[in-house]
Steps between C-alpha positions, in 0.01 A plus 500: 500500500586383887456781738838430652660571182342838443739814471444825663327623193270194507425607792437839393300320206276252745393825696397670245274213374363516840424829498346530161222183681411766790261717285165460691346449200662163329370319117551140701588327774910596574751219564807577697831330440554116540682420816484886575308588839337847449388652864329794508612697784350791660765808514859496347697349754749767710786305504641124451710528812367297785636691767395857311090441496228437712173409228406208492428549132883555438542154753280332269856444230716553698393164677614379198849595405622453852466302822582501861680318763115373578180508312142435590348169457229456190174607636606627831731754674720257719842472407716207304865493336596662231841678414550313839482137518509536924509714777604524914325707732711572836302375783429876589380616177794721409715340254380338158745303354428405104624193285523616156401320194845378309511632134266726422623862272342746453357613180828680373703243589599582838541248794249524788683423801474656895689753420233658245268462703670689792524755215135515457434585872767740543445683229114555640599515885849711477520882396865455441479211275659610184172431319250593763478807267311248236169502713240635647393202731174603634452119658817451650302573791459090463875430601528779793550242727810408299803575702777311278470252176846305488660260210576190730656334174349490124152340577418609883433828607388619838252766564531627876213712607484750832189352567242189475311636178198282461442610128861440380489154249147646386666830421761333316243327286333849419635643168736763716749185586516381147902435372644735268787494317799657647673537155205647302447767777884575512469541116191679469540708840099686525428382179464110639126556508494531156763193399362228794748221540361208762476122464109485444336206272522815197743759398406868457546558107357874436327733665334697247351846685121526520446236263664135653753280710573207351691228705598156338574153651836403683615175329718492822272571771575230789127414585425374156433670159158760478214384257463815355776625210455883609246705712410880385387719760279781304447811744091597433427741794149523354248249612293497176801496286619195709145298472463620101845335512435170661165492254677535225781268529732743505621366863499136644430599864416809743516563868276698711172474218287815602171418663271612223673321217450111669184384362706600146736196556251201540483322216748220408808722347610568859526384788429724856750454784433581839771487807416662867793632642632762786338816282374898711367749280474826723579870474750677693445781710703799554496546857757711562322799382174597357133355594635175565720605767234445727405152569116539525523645103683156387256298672236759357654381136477099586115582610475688210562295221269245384740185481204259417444680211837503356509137547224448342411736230895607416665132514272305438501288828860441435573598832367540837486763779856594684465536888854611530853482376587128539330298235299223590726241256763510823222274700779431787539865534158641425291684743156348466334685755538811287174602315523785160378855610187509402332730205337772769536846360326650714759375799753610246328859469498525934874404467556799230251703717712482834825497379428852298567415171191494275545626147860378510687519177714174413730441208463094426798316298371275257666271273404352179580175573804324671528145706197370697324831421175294369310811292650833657348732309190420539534399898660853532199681338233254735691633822539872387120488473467317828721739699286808296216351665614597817637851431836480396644634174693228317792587220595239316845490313541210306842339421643242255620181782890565485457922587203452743760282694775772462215707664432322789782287583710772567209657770194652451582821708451854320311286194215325566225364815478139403578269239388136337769231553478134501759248636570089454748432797692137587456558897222636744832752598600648153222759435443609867902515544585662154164755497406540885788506724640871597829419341327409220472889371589528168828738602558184692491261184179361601156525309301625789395769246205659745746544787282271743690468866400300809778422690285176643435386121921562485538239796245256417688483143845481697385198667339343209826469312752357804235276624549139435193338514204513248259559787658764651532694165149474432395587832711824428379546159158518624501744751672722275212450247258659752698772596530622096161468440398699804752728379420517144763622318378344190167417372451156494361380159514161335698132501502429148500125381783531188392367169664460145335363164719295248435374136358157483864426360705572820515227728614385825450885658443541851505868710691483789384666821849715554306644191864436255461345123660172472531383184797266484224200439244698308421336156341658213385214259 
């Protein structure tokens, strides 16, 4: 039977047969569907609204069911054409002006024009929109600069913006300015994130809690018709589940293979993939209260913890050693002069010593897995030991991905002393901006979760984003870089290098460094 003609209960039917492959112990080799993509993906995605979520592991389908004015170019993160063929920039850098592709619906039938997509930003930028109420939009922090986004007729629309904003057409590539439909959301009001309507290369089908999403191809998508018949997105939050998965058949591909479980994928049923890309692993500290209020106990904690050895031992040499909060993929921007705190307990025992707060008790958020985490667990349990070492008392509380982020996203402040996190950003300015800045408290929408404020790091970041000249940015970016490591407000950890392993079926799979799943072109023979 052809995937496209499949009913809701075949759906029902196909996930089931999935399910019944995932025991870890199988009689044979599994075999998933013909023309049927089966992803294993690390958490249950939060929502299929573009605008709603910020995990890259919920970016990773929703890259394909919608797109965006813009997109990023295969293999790189500079921008081309997509939902528009052309674009003006006014000679001062405040007003975008789009040509829209002619003829393109969305996946309900709808007509994409200018004036949905002056929907789409109003309805993230205006409280009084009458569907503003539809959100959150935790990165509409991209468009801030946005002053007004105007209809000029059915395919231009002008974006006018209070301000040069450096980052702008890279922000619109990110998943935050992908195109939703106007109707679906005015038909499905807060419940859009669980119907998705965009005009993406595949169609959401059913979203099946806890078990899969299963998308299938667009026989009218504009930039030519998807190899695959369907993809499945299978939620396995646990690691071993995931590689007793992929070793069984029971998937055709996974993302983000744990360290300890490469040398399992070398023989000629797969095939390893390997992708460097703009990746910090680090832990957030509280320092608004607590031990890490004081700046000689966070640099205490970067001495403290033996990075070299997570590298090495925990992933694998996957990664290598962060020196601070700008990874190193952003060469233009990257401060090279910056060298990784070094492993000296004893300097971090002196720090702990002076600033009076030896024996320190410190509740640690840990999560089970989630997007760029590499192996948490196990990383969580090397630093509690490390950070023992040198007298503090570590708590660990240990969350599935989707609560630990309803933990800390919303602030760390009465809950916990530090936390893991790990981010993939499009721009040397989105993680500093979103996670660093002072208006970047979470009470201010932000996802500066440890309540780190410098009023210089504030300006430098300013500057950064009106300035119109590459050099000048960087030049910014990298003072800023010394002042937040001297300031430590996280511990600087690890710049991970992203991987994925594929059946010997699947062809023609690349990763992408903005870290998304494409897999328009993806054939599984």
């Amino acid at each position: 039977m052809a995937f496209s003609s499949l009913t809701r209960r075949g759906f029902g039917v196909l996930t089931a047969t999935l399910l019944a492959s995932s025991a870890l112990v199988v009689p044979a080799f599994a075999q998933t569907p013909p023309g049927v993509l089966v992803v294993g993906q690390i958490a249950e995605p939060q929502a299929l609204d573009p605008h709603a979520v910020t995990a890259v592991n919920d970016f990773r389908i929703l890259m394909n069911v919608y797109d965006g004015l813009v997109r990023y170019a295969s293999g790189t993160l500079e921008v081309e054409p997509a939902l528009a063929e052309s674009w003006t920039i006014s000679e001062d850098g405040t007003v975008y002006t789009f040509t829209l592709r002619e003829g393109v619906t969305f996946h309900d039938g709808s007509a994409f024009d200018a004036e949905a997509v002056v929907f789409n930003f109003d309805r993230m930028l205006k409280e009084d929109h009458p569907y503003h109420n539809t959100g959150p939009f935790p990165l509409s922090f991209f468009f801030g600069a946005v002053q007004q986004v105007e209809a000029l007729d059915e395919r231009n629309v002008r974006f006018t913006l209070n301000e040069p904003y450096a980052p702008f057409l890279s922000n619109l590539a990110y998943p935050t300015g992908l195109i939703v439909s106007p109707a679906a959301v005015m038909q499905h009001g807060a419940d859009f994130g669980r119907n998705p309507s965009g005009t993406g290369p595949f169609r959401f089908a059913e979203w099946r809690s806890n078990e899969a999403v299963v998308i299938t191809r667009n026989d009218d998508y504009w930039d030519g018709l998807a190899a695959p018949e369907a993809v499945v997105f299978r939620p396995i939050t646990d690691a071993n589940t995931r590689v007793a998965e992929m070793l069984s058949g029971g998937i055709d591909m996974m993302v983000e293979v744990p360290p300890v479980a490469l040398s399992q994928f070398q023989d000629a049923r797969y095939q390893m993939v390997e992708q460097a890309g703009p990746h910090v692993w680090f832990l957030i500290l509280n320092t608004k209260e607590g031990p890490f209020a004081d700046k000689r106990v966070r640099q205490a904690a970067n001495y403290a913890i033996n990075k070299q050895a997570l590298v090495n031992d925990v992933l694998e040499g996957t990664a290598e050693i962060a020196a601070g909060p700008t990874p190193p993929a952003f060469a233009w921007a990257y401060n090279e002069t910056l060298e990784p705190y070094p492993y000296d307990p004893d300097r971090a025992r002196a720090l702990i010593a002076e600033a009076g707060a030896e024996g320190a008790t410190l509740t640690f958020y840990v999560t089970e897995g989630g997007s760029g985490m590499l192996d948490p667990v196990p990383m969580g349990t090397a630093i509690q030991a490390d950070l023992a070492a040198v007298g503090f008392d570590v708590k660990i509380e240990t969350y599935e991905w989707n609560t630990f982020l309803g933990r800390v996203n919303p602030g760390m402040e009465g809950k916990a002393d530090m936390a893991q996190m790990a981010w993939m950003t499009n721009d040397p300015d989105t993680l500093p901006f979103l996670a660093l800045r002072t208006q970047a408290w979470p009470e201010e929408g932000g996802f500066n979760s440890g309540y780190y404020s410098n009023p210089e790091v504030d300006a430098l970041l300013e500057a950064a984003r009106v300035a119109t000249g590459q050099d000048e940015r960087a030049r910014l970016y990298q003072e800023m870089q010394v002042i937040v490591q001297e300031d430590a407000p996280w511990v600087f950890v690890a710049n991970w290098k992203q991987n994925a392993v594929t059946s010997a079926a699947v062809a023609n799979f690349a990763l992408e460094p903005s870290f998304f799943l494409l897999l328009k072109d993806v054939v599984k023979n």
